Short mmCIF file of C-alpha atoms in Angstrom, two decimals:
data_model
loop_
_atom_site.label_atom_id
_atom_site.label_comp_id
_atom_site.label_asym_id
_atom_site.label_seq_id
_atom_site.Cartn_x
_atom_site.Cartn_y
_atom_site.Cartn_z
CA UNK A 1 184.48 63.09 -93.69
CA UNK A 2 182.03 62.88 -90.72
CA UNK A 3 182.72 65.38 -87.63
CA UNK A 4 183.64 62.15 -85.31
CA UNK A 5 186.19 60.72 -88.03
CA UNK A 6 187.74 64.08 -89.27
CA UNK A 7 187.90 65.19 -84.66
CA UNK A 8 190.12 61.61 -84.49
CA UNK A 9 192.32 62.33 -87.18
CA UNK A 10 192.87 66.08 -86.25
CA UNK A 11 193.73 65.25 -82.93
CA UNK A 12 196.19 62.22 -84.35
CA UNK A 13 198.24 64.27 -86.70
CA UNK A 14 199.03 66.67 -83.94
CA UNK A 15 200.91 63.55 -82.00
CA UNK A 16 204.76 63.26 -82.98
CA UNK A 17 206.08 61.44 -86.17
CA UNK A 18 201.95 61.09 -87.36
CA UNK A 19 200.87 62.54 -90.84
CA UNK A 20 197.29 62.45 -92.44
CA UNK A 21 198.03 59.12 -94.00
CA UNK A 22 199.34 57.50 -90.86
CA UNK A 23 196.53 58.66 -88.60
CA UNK A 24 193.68 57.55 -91.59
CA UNK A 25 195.25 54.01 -91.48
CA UNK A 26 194.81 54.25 -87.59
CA UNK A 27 191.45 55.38 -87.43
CA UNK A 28 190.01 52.92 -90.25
CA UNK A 29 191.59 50.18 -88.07
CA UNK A 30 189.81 51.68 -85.34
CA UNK A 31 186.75 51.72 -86.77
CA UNK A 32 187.17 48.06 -88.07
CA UNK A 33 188.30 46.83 -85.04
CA UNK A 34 185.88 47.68 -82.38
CA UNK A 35 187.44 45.51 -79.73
CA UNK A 36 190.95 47.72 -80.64
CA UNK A 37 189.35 50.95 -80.32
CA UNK A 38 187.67 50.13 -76.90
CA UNK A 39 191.10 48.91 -75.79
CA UNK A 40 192.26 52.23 -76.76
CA UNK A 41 189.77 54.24 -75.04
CA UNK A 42 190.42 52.53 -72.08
CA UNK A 43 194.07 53.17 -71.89
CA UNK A 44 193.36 56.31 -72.95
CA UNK A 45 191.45 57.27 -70.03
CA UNK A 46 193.98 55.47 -67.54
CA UNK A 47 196.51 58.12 -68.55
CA UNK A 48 194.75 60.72 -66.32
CA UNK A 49 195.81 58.54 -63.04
CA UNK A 50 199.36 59.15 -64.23
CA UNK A 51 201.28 62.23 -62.48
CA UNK A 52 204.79 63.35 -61.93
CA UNK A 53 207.21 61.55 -58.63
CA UNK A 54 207.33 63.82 -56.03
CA UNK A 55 210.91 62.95 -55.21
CA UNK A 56 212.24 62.57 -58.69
CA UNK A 57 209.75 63.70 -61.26
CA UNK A 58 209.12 60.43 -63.11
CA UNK A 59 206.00 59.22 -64.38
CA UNK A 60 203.98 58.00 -61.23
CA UNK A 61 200.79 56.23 -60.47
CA UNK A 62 201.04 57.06 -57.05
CA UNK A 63 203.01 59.82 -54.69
CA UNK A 64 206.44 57.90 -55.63
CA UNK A 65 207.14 56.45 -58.81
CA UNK A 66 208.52 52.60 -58.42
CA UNK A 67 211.78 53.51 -58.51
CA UNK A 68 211.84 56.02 -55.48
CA UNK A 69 209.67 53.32 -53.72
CA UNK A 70 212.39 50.43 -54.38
CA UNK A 71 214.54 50.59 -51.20
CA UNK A 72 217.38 47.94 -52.79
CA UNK A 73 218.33 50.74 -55.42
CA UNK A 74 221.16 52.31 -54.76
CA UNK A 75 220.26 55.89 -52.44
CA UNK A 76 223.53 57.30 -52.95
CA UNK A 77 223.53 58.00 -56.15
CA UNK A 78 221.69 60.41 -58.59
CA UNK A 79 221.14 59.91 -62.19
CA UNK A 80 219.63 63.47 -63.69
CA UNK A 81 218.12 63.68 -67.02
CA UNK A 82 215.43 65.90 -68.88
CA UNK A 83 212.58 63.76 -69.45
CA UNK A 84 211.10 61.11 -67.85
CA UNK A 85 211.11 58.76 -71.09
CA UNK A 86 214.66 58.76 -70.69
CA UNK A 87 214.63 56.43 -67.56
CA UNK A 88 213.26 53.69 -69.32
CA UNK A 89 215.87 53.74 -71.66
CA UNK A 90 219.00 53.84 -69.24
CA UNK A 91 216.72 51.22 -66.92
CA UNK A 92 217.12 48.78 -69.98
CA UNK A 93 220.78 48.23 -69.63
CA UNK A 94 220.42 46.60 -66.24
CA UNK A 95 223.99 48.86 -65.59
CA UNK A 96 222.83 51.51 -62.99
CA UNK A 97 220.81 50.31 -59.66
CA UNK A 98 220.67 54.56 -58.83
CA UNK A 99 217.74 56.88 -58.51
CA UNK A 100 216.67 59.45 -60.66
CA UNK A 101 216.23 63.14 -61.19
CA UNK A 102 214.33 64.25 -63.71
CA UNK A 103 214.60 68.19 -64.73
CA UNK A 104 211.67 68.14 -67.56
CA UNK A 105 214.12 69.75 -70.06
CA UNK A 106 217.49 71.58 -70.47
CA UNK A 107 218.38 75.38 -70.32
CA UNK A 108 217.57 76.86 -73.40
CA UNK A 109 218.13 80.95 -74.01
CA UNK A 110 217.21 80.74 -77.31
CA UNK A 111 213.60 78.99 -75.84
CA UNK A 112 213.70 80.89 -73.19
CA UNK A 113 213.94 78.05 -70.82
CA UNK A 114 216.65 79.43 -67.70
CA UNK A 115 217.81 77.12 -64.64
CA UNK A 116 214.54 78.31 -62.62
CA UNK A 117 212.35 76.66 -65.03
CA UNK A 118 213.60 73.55 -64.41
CA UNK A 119 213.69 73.40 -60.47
CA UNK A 120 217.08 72.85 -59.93
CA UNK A 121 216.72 73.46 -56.43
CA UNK A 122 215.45 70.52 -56.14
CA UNK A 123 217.65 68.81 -57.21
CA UNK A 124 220.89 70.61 -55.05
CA UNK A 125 218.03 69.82 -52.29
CA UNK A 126 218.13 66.17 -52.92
CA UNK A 127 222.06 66.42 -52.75
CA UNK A 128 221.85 68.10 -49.25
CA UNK A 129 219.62 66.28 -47.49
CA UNK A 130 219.02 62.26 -49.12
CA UNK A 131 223.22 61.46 -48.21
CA UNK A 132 223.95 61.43 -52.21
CA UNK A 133 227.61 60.90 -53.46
CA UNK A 134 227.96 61.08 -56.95
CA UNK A 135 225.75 62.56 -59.80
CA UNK A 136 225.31 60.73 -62.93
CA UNK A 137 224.61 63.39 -65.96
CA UNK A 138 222.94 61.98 -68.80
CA UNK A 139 221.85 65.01 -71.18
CA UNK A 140 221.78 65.15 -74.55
CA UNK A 141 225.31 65.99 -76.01
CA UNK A 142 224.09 69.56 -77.84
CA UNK A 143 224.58 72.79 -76.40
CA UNK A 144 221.57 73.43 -74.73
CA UNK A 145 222.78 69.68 -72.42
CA UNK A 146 226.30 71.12 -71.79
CA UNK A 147 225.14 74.15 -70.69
CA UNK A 148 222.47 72.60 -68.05
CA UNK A 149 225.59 69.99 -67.19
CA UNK A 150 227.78 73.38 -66.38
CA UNK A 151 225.81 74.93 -64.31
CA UNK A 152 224.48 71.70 -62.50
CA UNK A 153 228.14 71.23 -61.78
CA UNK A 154 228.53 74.63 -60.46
CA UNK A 155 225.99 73.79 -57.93
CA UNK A 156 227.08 71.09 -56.90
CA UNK A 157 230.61 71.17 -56.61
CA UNK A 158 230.72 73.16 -53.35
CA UNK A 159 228.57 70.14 -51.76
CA UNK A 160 231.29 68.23 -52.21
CA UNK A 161 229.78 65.51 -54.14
CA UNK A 162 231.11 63.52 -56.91
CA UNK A 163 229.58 64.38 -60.35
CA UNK A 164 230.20 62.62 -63.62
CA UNK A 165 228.96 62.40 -66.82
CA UNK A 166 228.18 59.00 -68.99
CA UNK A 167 230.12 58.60 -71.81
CA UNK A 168 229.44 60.24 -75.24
CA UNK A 169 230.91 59.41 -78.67
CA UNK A 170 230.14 57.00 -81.85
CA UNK A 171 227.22 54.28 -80.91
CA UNK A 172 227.69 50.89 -81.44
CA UNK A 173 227.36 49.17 -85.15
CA UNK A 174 228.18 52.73 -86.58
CA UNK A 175 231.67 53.46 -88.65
CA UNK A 176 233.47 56.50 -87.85
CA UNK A 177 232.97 58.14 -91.25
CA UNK A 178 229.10 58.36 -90.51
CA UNK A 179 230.36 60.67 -86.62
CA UNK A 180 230.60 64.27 -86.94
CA UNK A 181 233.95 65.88 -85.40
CA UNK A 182 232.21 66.79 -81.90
CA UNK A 183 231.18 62.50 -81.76
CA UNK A 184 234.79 62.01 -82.35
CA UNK A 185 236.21 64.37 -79.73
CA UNK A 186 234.09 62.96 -77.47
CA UNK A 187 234.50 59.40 -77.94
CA UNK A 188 238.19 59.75 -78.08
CA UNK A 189 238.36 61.35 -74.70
CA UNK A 190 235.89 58.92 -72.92
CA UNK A 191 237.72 56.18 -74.40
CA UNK A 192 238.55 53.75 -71.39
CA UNK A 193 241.11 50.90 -70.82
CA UNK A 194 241.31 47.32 -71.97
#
């Protein structure tokens, strides 16, 4: 293939969940479709405007990502997760009017990723000084999530503020037999009243 094609499709197949075949079918549609592949470009290049919340670490156009901005949100309360494509996710439920904190991953040994690599101070800062009083954890239920929930609690419990965790166990349309033992555990001991 020509340099220009074969560039396109080395740089697609590096992307997450993109093989050769996907990224050839993209690319011929690109060059089909030159109206697509301008559109492209152009979003493309609008990325670069997009940087990190200086309050929270969400994805930002300018100094303070919408959410930070939004004064009706709820400034007492903190929900922290790793990445900032997580918000979107937990903003979709229309259940939690909070702000965010986002640590831009989870402690790790066997990665090599400690508590300093994620700025937790900066979080425990937020704690100190915005009036928060209660801490939402949403990490991933592995080990690498319980062990940055532990020592995020550890901080924080001598601030005095309330942290919890949302609720783990078997999602919704799944049967039990399809949960591992851990999903179980969990679910049974978030279970709530009816």
């Amino acid at each position: 293939m020509i340099p220009p094609i074969e560039n396109l499709l080395s740089a697609l197949v590096k992307l997450p969940g993109i093989g050769r075949r996907s990224a050839e079918r993209v690319v011929f549609y690109l060059l089909a479709k030159p109206a697509a592949a301008a559109a492209l470009q152009q979003a493309l290049a609008e990325l670069s405007r997009v940087k990190r919340c200086q309050r929270c670490g969400n994805f930002a156009v300018e100094t303070l990502c919408s959410i930070c901005e939004d004064a009706g949100r709820d400034q007492t309360a903190i929900c922290v997760v790793a990445h900032p494509w997580e918000i979107p996710l937990l903003e979709k439920t229309g259940a939690y009017q909070g702000l965010y904190h986002v640590l831009g991953g989870l402690i790790s040994p066997a990665r090599k990723v400690g508590p300093e690599d994620l700025g937790l101070e900066r979080l425990v800062e937020r704690v100190r000084t915005e009036g928060t009083e209660e801490v939402i954890l949403a990490l991933e239920s592995k080990a690498e999530g319980d062990l940055t929930a532990m020592y995020i609690l550890r901080q924080l419990k001598p601030l005095g503020v309330r942290v919890s965790q949302i609720a783990q166990g078997v999602p919704v349309g799944r049967d039990l037999e399809s949960a591992d033992e851990l999903t179980l555990g969990r679910a049974l001991k978030g279970r709530t009243t009816l």
